[in-house]
Amino acid sequence: MTDTPDTTSSRRLDGNAAGGALAELFAADLTAARARCASCGTTEALGAHHLYADAPALVLRCPSCTEVVLRFASQEGRLLLDLRGASLLTVPVPPAEG
């Protein structure tokens, strides 16, 4: 993956083209997804993180350093996902049926 945009390429599409792939990601069981803490670098399954659910948002904290890794809230008909505390989120893909 590269972070440098190629603005002159005829291969560029708008963000709507990513809809199918992103739908696959967010339909997965995210408790098995692994998040790398942006603060300490520890990588653990989201199910192993410490959940604080008594705030306006669900807050997942790193089990090693206790920094916030993820925030999730529902607000005015929208779902909000804040991953700024995760430097990487890896979601396992189930094997294809067949």
PDB file of C-alpha atoms in Angstrom, residues 14-28:
ATOM      1  CA  ASP A  14     -14.451   7.901  -6.436  1.00  0.00           C
ATOM      2  CA  GLY A  15     -14.887   6.481  -2.947  1.00  0.00           C
ATOM      3  CA  ASN A  16     -18.225   4.865  -3.845  1.00  0.00           C
ATOM      4  CA  ALA A  17     -16.304   2.155  -5.687  1.00  0.00           C
ATOM      5  CA  ALA A  18     -14.981   0.918  -2.326  1.00  0.00           C
ATOM      6  CA  GLY A  19     -18.516   0.276  -1.020  1.00  0.00           C
ATOM      7  CA  GLY A  20     -18.586  -3.462  -1.720  1.00  0.00           C
ATOM      8  CA  ALA A  21     -15.214  -4.148  -0.138  1.00  0.00           C
ATOM      9  CA  LEU A  22     -16.027  -2.038   2.919  1.00  0.00           C
ATOM     10  CA  ALA A  23     -19.393  -3.790   3.317  1.00  0.00           C
ATOM     11  CA  GLU A  24     -17.488  -7.085   3.516  1.00  0.00           C
ATOM     12  CA  LEU A  25     -15.228  -5.669   6.230  1.00  0.00           C
ATOM     13  CA  PHE A  26     -18.000  -4.313   8.409  1.00  0.00           C
ATOM     14  CA  ALA A  27     -20.145  -7.468   8.049  1.00  0.00           C
ATOM     15  CA  ALA A  28     -17.370  -9.519   9.689  1.00  0.00           C
TER      16      ALA A  28
END
